[in-house]
Tab-separated table of C-alpha atoms and ligand atoms in Angstrom:
chain	number	residue	atom	x	y	z
A	1	MET	CA	101.563	155.487	117.130
A	2	SER	CA	101.652	153.672	113.859
A	3	LEU	CA	104.439	151.705	114.639
A	4	GLN	CA	102.659	150.198	117.463
A	5	LEU	CA	99.194	149.696	115.889
A	6	ARG	CA	101.059	147.365	113.275
A	7	LEU	CA	102.589	145.272	116.225
A	8	VAL	CA	99.572	144.695	117.608
A	9	PHE	CA	98.021	144.239	114.433
A	10	TYR	CA	100.153	141.495	113.031
A	11	PRO	CA	99.710	138.798	114.853
A	12	LEU	CA	96.131	139.035	114.824
A	13	PHE	CA	96.384	138.961	111.176
A	14	LEU	CA	98.596	136.290	110.850
A	15	SER	CA	96.356	134.041	113.486
A	16	LEU	CA	93.333	134.684	111.166
A	17	SER	CA	94.911	134.184	108.334
A	18	PHE	CA	96.237	130.679	109.312
A	19	SER	CA	92.388	129.609	110.903
A	20	LEU	CA	90.932	130.900	107.302
A	21	SER	CA	93.307	127.973	105.308
A	22	ALA	CA	93.174	125.328	108.079
A	23	ALA	CA	90.833	123.212	106.351
A	24	TRP	CA	89.882	119.596	105.071
A	25	TYR	CA	90.764	119.385	101.117
A	26	GLN	CA	89.838	116.447	99.398
A	27	ASP	CA	89.966	114.712	96.080
A	28	LYS	CA	88.687	112.067	93.939
A	29	GLN	CA	89.807	110.139	90.984
A	30	GLY	CA	89.383	107.170	88.509
A	31	ILE	CA	92.782	105.318	88.874
A	32	MET	CA	94.028	101.909	88.584
A	33	GLY	CA	90.287	100.993	87.717
A	34	THR	CA	89.097	102.005	91.126
A	35	ASN	CA	87.881	105.350	93.049
A	36	ILE	CA	90.678	106.939	94.291
A	37	GLN	CA	89.644	109.172	97.472
A	38	VAL	CA	92.151	112.002	99.751
A	39	GLU	CA	91.224	114.001	101.995
A	40	VAL	CA	93.818	115.994	104.298
A	41	TRP	CA	93.504	118.592	106.732
A	42	SER	CA	96.318	121.391	106.606
A	43	ASP	CA	96.421	124.242	107.997
A	44	ASP	CA	98.147	125.863	104.708
A	45	VAL	CA	96.280	125.467	100.797
A	46	GLN	CA	99.336	125.092	98.672
A	47	LEU	CA	100.154	122.221	101.147
A	48	GLY	CA	96.763	121.051	101.232
A	49	GLN	CA	96.489	121.060	97.727
A	50	GLN	CA	100.019	119.516	96.651
A	51	ALA	CA	99.079	116.691	99.294
A	52	THR	CA	96.197	115.442	97.405
A	53	GLN	CA	98.176	115.945	94.341
A	54	ALA	CA	100.752	114.165	95.655
A	55	VAL	CA	98.400	111.080	96.231
A	56	MET	CA	96.938	110.724	92.974
A	57	VAL	CA	100.270	110.777	91.080
A	58	GLU	CA	101.415	107.997	93.752
A	59	MET	CA	98.602	106.235	92.366
A	60	GLU	CA	98.809	106.676	88.463
A	61	ARG	CA	102.987	105.643	89.189
A	62	ILE	CA	101.981	102.415	90.090
A	63	ASN	CA	99.371	102.220	88.199
A	64	GLN	CA	102.087	102.732	85.318
A	65	LEU	CA	104.340	99.849	86.922
A	66	MET	CA	101.878	97.403	87.845
A	67	SER	CA	98.840	97.525	85.836
A	68	PRO	CA	98.196	94.181	83.463
A	69	TYR	CA	96.163	96.345	81.495
A	70	ILE	CA	99.171	98.362	80.397
A	71	ALA	CA	101.162	96.608	77.819
A	72	SER	CA	104.069	99.014	78.773
A	73	SER	CA	104.169	98.150	82.322
A	74	GLU	CA	106.594	96.699	83.997
A	75	LEU	CA	104.776	93.913	84.975
A	76	SER	CA	103.172	93.031	81.882
A	77	ILE	CA	106.482	93.065	80.097
A	78	LEU	CA	107.590	90.428	83.169
A	79	ASN	CA	104.338	88.576	81.965
A	80	GLU	CA	105.770	88.581	78.457
A	81	ASN	CA	109.217	87.541	78.582
A	82	ALA	CA	109.793	85.435	81.654
A	83	ALA	CA	108.674	82.555	81.355
A	84	GLN	CA	111.548	82.566	78.829
A	85	ARG	CA	114.464	84.121	80.882
A	86	PRO	CA	114.981	85.317	84.266
A	87	VAL	CA	113.873	89.254	84.154
A	88	LYS	CA	115.403	92.091	85.945
A	89	VAL	CA	112.697	94.057	87.480
A	90	SER	CA	112.683	97.061	89.659
A	91	LYS	CA	113.429	96.728	93.359
A	92	GLU	CA	109.684	98.024	94.073
A	93	LEU	CA	108.160	94.596	91.798
A	94	PHE	CA	110.496	92.894	93.019
A	95	GLU	CA	109.590	93.457	96.936
A	96	LEU	CA	106.186	93.243	96.338
A	97	ILE	CA	106.502	90.036	94.059
A	98	ALA	CA	108.527	88.284	96.931
A	99	LEU	CA	106.260	89.214	99.786
A	100	SER	CA	103.197	88.245	97.595
A	101	ILE	CA	104.955	84.418	98.106
A	102	GLU	CA	105.583	84.733	101.805
A	103	LEU	CA	101.669	85.249	101.728
A	104	SER	CA	101.124	82.666	100.034
A	105	LYS	CA	103.106	80.603	101.973
A	106	GLU	CA	101.329	81.988	105.045
A	107	THR	CA	97.585	81.161	103.720
A	108	GLN	CA	98.657	78.017	102.469
A	109	GLY	CA	98.190	79.041	98.945
A	110	ALA	CA	95.067	80.688	99.254
A	111	PHE	CA	96.570	84.303	98.408
A	112	ASP	CA	98.730	83.540	95.312
A	113	ILE	CA	99.184	86.423	92.038
A	114	THR	CA	100.092	82.998	90.127
A	115	PHE	CA	95.975	82.635	89.979
A	116	ALA	CA	96.550	84.935	86.917
A	117	SER	CA	97.488	82.191	84.951
A	118	VAL	CA	93.627	81.115	84.948
A	119	GLY	CA	92.676	84.843	85.668
A	120	TYR	CA	92.994	85.919	82.766
A	121	LEU	CA	90.741	84.708	80.865
A	122	TYR	CA	88.309	85.901	82.685
A	123	ASP	CA	86.725	89.465	81.346
A	124	TYR	CA	84.226	90.521	83.653
A	125	ARG	CA	82.612	93.535	81.853
A	126	GLN	CA	82.404	91.818	78.730
A	127	GLN	CA	81.244	88.127	80.717
A	128	HIS	CA	83.547	85.942	79.417
A	129	LYS	CA	84.987	83.416	81.634
A	130	PRO	CA	87.403	80.148	80.474
A	131	SER	CA	86.010	77.061	79.180
A	132	GLU	CA	86.419	74.121	81.304
A	133	GLU	CA	88.640	72.678	79.680
A	134	GLN	CA	90.819	75.456	79.418
A	135	VAL	CA	91.063	75.981	83.229
A	136	SER	CA	91.324	72.351	83.642
A	137	SER	CA	94.791	72.921	81.346
A	138	LEU	CA	96.003	75.954	82.857
A	139	LEU	CA	95.273	75.132	86.596
A	140	GLU	CA	98.853	73.448	87.243
A	141	ALA	CA	100.403	76.761	86.631
A	142	ILE	CA	98.696	78.091	89.239
A	143	ASN	CA	101.197	77.848	91.891
A	144	PHE	CA	103.879	80.365	93.662
A	145	ARG	CA	106.322	77.445	93.384
A	146	HIS	CA	106.828	78.352	89.555
A	147	LEU	CA	108.492	81.627	90.706
A	148	LEU	CA	111.898	82.076	90.649
A	149	LEU	CA	113.532	84.733	92.448
A	150	ASP	CA	117.059	85.544	92.906
A	151	SER	CA	117.490	88.388	95.116
A	152	GLN	CA	120.500	89.116	94.235
A	153	GLN	CA	120.807	89.701	90.572
A	154	GLN	CA	116.606	90.773	91.501
A	155	THR	CA	115.267	88.245	88.520
A	156	ILE	CA	112.222	86.689	88.717
A	157	PHE	CA	111.791	83.558	86.294
A	158	TYR	CA	108.796	81.513	85.326
A	159	GLN	CA	109.627	77.639	86.064
A	160	HIS	CA	106.216	77.143	84.069
A	161	PRO	CA	105.769	78.269	80.667
A	162	LYS	CA	101.817	79.381	81.222
A	163	VAL	CA	102.518	81.120	84.239
A	164	LYS	CA	100.837	84.913	84.578
A	165	ILE	CA	100.757	86.795	87.597
A	166	ASP	CA	98.521	89.489	89.048
A	167	LEU	CA	98.947	92.119	91.824
A	168	GLY	CA	95.010	93.121	91.918
A	169	GLY	CA	95.490	91.375	95.112
A	170	ILE	CA	97.925	92.976	96.876
A	171	ALA	CA	98.662	96.541	95.105
A	172	LYS	CA	96.060	98.766	95.757
A	173	GLY	CA	97.210	98.119	99.601
A	174	HIS	CA	100.724	99.136	98.391
A	175	ALA	CA	99.635	102.331	96.829
A	176	VAL	CA	97.307	103.704	99.791
A	177	ASP	CA	100.633	102.643	102.161
A	178	ASN	CA	103.186	104.797	99.548
A	179	ALA	CA	100.296	107.597	99.483
A	180	ILE	CA	100.209	107.737	103.402
A	181	ALA	CA	104.214	107.734	103.634
A	182	ILE	CA	104.286	110.361	101.650
A	183	LEU	CA	101.970	112.211	102.911
A	184	GLN	CA	103.928	111.859	106.683
A	185	ALA	CA	106.751	112.825	104.519
A	186	MET	CA	105.048	116.269	103.883
A	187	GLY	CA	104.005	116.568	107.253
A	188	ILE	CA	100.761	115.883	107.072
A	189	GLN	CA	99.145	114.108	110.551
A	190	HIS	CA	95.402	113.848	109.451
A	191	ALA	CA	94.166	111.960	106.618
A	192	LEU	CA	92.405	109.721	104.451
A	193	VAL	CA	93.260	107.659	101.745
A	194	THR	CA	90.913	104.747	99.520
A	195	ALA	CA	91.430	102.819	96.701
A	196	GLY	CA	88.462	101.007	96.135
A	197	GLY	CA	88.263	98.296	98.951
A	198	ASP	CA	91.862	99.781	100.850
A	199	THR	CA	91.995	102.059	103.356
A	200	ARG	CA	94.575	103.494	105.631
A	201	LEU	CA	93.716	106.724	107.863
A	202	LEU	CA	96.470	108.593	109.331
A	203	GLY	CA	95.686	110.073	112.797
A	204	ASP	CA	92.101	110.676	113.412
A	205	ARG	CA	89.544	113.107	112.422
A	206	ARG	CA	90.734	115.692	114.988
A	207	GLY	CA	89.128	114.645	117.940
A	208	LYS	CA	86.698	112.437	116.780
A	209	PRO	CA	87.312	108.764	115.182
A	210	TRP	CA	86.754	108.496	111.410
A	211	MET	CA	83.933	106.747	110.679
A	212	VAL	CA	84.488	104.271	108.034
A	213	GLY	CA	81.792	101.578	106.564
A	214	ILE	CA	81.627	98.054	105.780
A	215	ARG	CA	78.872	98.014	103.281
A	216	ASP	CA	75.928	95.578	102.498
A	217	PRO	CA	77.786	93.046	99.816
A	218	ARG	CA	74.381	93.208	98.317
A	219	HIS	CA	72.976	96.646	98.714
A	220	ALA	CA	75.408	98.949	97.794
A	221	ASP	CA	73.959	101.867	99.529
A	222	LYS	CA	73.748	99.855	102.958
A	223	GLN	CA	76.299	99.586	105.487
A	224	ALA	CA	76.677	95.958	107.303
A	225	VAL	CA	78.869	97.869	110.031
A	226	ILE	CA	80.390	101.000	110.679
A	227	LEU	CA	83.888	101.191	112.693
A	228	PRO	CA	85.182	104.598	114.528
A	229	LEU	CA	88.737	104.075	113.866
A	230	ALA	CA	91.939	106.316	113.830
A	231	ASP	CA	95.473	105.483	112.843
A	232	ILE	CA	94.876	102.081	111.724
A	233	ALA	CA	93.933	100.696	108.009
A	234	LEU	CA	90.854	98.647	106.340
A	235	SER	CA	90.605	96.705	103.628
A	236	THR	CA	87.545	95.072	101.846
A	237	SER	CA	87.360	91.952	99.670
A	238	GLY	CA	84.156	91.664	98.044
A	239	ASP	CA	82.148	89.378	95.256
A	240	TYR	CA	80.699	92.619	94.455
A	241	GLU	CA	83.440	94.404	92.548
A	242	ARG	CA	83.756	92.817	89.564
A	243	TYR	CA	81.227	89.817	88.543
A	244	PHE	CA	79.224	88.667	86.096
A	245	GLU	CA	75.663	86.650	86.287
A	246	GLN	CA	75.331	83.559	84.348
A	247	ASP	CA	72.915	80.882	84.478
A	248	GLY	CA	72.093	81.506	88.302
A	249	GLN	CA	75.789	81.558	89.049
A	250	ARG	CA	77.847	84.745	89.878
A	251	TYR	CA	81.602	84.750	88.335
A	252	HIS	CA	83.440	86.898	90.369
A	253	HIS	CA	87.315	88.135	90.442
A	254	ILE	CA	88.625	86.276	93.582
A	255	LEU	CA	89.322	82.743	92.441
A	256	SER	CA	90.521	79.712	94.724
A	257	PRO	CA	94.031	78.984	93.237
A	258	LYS	CA	92.905	75.004	93.616
A	259	SER	CA	89.879	75.145	91.457
A	260	GLY	CA	90.262	77.939	88.833
A	261	HIS	CA	86.540	79.197	89.631
A	262	SER	CA	84.912	81.924	91.537
A	263	SER	CA	84.835	80.946	95.687
A	264	TYR	CA	81.754	81.298	97.379
A	265	GLU	CA	81.796	80.543	100.787
A	266	VAL	CA	81.599	84.153	101.396
A	267	GLN	CA	80.394	87.327	99.768
A	268	SER	CA	83.133	90.040	101.689
A	269	VAL	CA	85.910	89.906	104.020
A	270	SER	CA	87.020	93.096	105.571
A	271	ILE	CA	90.265	92.962	107.360
A	272	ILE	CA	91.363	95.791	109.682
A	273	GLY	CA	95.642	96.297	110.744
A	274	PRO	CA	98.615	98.494	110.599
A	275	SER	CA	99.607	97.848	107.172
A	276	SER	CA	97.210	98.225	103.620
A	277	THR	CA	99.529	96.125	102.280
A	278	LEU	CA	98.928	93.182	104.076
A	279	ASN	CA	94.632	93.958	104.712
A	280	ASP	CA	94.834	93.841	101.078
A	281	ALA	CA	96.258	90.454	100.896
A	282	LEU	CA	94.687	89.058	103.715
A	283	SER	CA	91.430	90.190	102.373
A	284	THR	CA	91.768	88.074	99.665
A	285	ALA	CA	93.383	84.747	101.048
A	286	VAL	CA	90.658	85.129	104.320
A	287	PHE	CA	88.060	85.045	101.046
A	288	VAL	CA	89.384	82.235	99.349
A	289	LEU	CA	90.201	80.055	102.904
A	290	GLY	CA	86.093	80.624	103.566
A	291	VAL	CA	85.155	81.251	107.289
A	292	GLN	CA	86.354	78.627	109.282
A	293	GLN	CA	89.906	78.796	108.127
A	294	GLY	CA	89.582	82.246	106.924
A	295	MET	CA	89.374	82.926	110.977
A	296	ASP	CA	92.176	80.459	112.140
A	297	LEU	CA	94.170	82.386	110.108
A	298	LEU	CA	93.124	86.282	111.758
A	299	ASN	CA	93.553	84.639	115.245
A	300	ARG	CA	97.027	83.290	114.470
A	301	THR	CA	98.279	86.767	112.866
A	302	PRO	CA	98.630	89.400	115.741
A	303	GLY	CA	97.701	93.105	114.946
A	304	TYR	CA	95.353	92.237	112.303
A	305	ASP	CA	91.112	91.602	112.918
A	306	GLY	CA	88.574	90.722	110.323
A	307	ILE	CA	85.043	90.610	109.789
A	308	ILE	CA	83.339	88.346	107.503
A	309	VAL	CA	79.738	88.426	105.361
A	310	ASP	CA	79.355	84.400	104.573
A	311	ASN	CA	76.833	83.449	102.220
A	312	GLN	CA	74.039	83.258	104.030
A	313	ARG	CA	74.822	87.361	105.003
A	314	LYS	CA	75.307	86.117	108.623
A	315	LEU	CA	78.257	88.321	110.127
A	316	HIS	CA	81.425	86.704	112.279
A	317	TYR	CA	83.987	88.706	113.852
A	318	SER	CA	87.685	87.518	115.036
A	319	GLU	CA	88.500	86.812	118.292
A	320	ASP	CA	90.115	90.326	119.225
A	321	LEU	CA	86.971	92.201	117.230
A	322	ALA	CA	84.263	89.548	119.146
A	323	GLN	CA	85.541	90.310	122.942
A	324	ARG	CA	84.932	94.459	121.904
B	1	ADP	P1	89.245	94.848	95.051
B	1	ADP	O1	90.023	95.835	96.624
B	1	ADP	O2	89.837	94.884	93.742
B	1	ADP	O3	88.063	93.848	95.657
B	1	ADP	P2	90.622	91.915	96.292
B	1	ADP	O4	91.717	92.974	97.632
B	1	ADP	O5	89.222	91.975	96.639
B	1	ADP	O6	90.647	94.024	95.391
B	1	ADP	O7	91.143	91.448	95.462
B	1	ADP	C1	90.858	91.289	94.037
B	1	ADP	C2	92.029	91.014	92.787
B	1	ADP	O8	92.338	90.207	93.672
B	1	ADP	C3	91.137	90.335	91.709
B	1	ADP	O9	90.768	91.687	90.963
B	1	ADP	C4	92.268	90.007	91.413
B	1	ADP	O10	93.248	90.726	90.888
B	1	ADP	C5	93.171	89.103	92.709
B	1	ADP	N1	92.645	87.694	93.167
B	1	ADP	C6	91.838	86.856	92.771
B	1	ADP	N2	92.238	85.853	93.865
B	1	ADP	C7	92.956	85.843	94.032
B	1	ADP	C8	93.887	84.955	94.490
B	1	ADP	N3	93.769	83.765	94.849
B	1	ADP	N4	95.324	85.297	94.987
B	1	ADP	C9	96.062	86.477	94.763
B	1	ADP	N5	95.028	87.689	94.149
B	1	ADP	C10	93.899	87.563	93.430
B	2	MG	MG1	92.582	91.775	98.386
């Protein structure tokens, strides 16, 4: 009798414990100078917690590798030495820089990691900007063609003495893609990972789409657009992320490589596509290109769509989105 009871109750007990721990597991932390958010669905407490933790560990790993503010980062060491001699870097950094150069070519130079040759002189927190003399003397250092990559040796050489690079326009997207790959390898099927303006979704929100908002560039608490999305990524670049105002002018963190000054044609750009890395770079590139050239770029890039809020606060949709 007791044996039979156990047989009957055992599966019942199992299914009860299964449904009790099936839940959304979440975490939020400040890493890479931005807000990192992760949400995963798991039917196992341990896996759920391990998964959110693994995402944060990956974000911190990339921060230590690519931050220009950490003197020991691979990026800082590269900037320190690559104008004197070719510097050997990790495969990961080499490939992200190589991809960045490809994207410079695809975007007529709008996306250019050598923007930092001038960009490093801005300190948005301290409200500091370079003088006009500094900008004009360093402007020629902004040019991705100064970067000489040797894929055999995995080295990078700066062919101009004043070049600096910064991966702020692509590293967060890369981190989000890596985080999603880690979650997938752990068997997670429903997740959201956000790093600042870069979000990627794994699956849906269990039978429902994820509702992802694009904020109003001038009102942090208002949404300009809300999109139902699943299994895709979305990145937004905005002139409100890092900026200060002086003499009625907004000095913000997205610079036109041609002028060395902030780009003013639009207030925000959101890109929807499968790769968070590409969305991140494209949102920055389209921001610099402006409405007409930016939309032309998106309309000839299969799989990538965009929404622009221009400087008159008017919304523009790329062709595929406008037709929906
Ligand atoms: P965030 O999510 O921080 O708003 P964005 O995708 O909007 O990032 O990119 C802005 C960042 O990109 C800047 O903080 C800077 O590091 C970098 N950046 C600025 N201008 C350019 C440019 N023309 N090309 C490549 N990167 C840029
Ligand atoms: Mg970007």
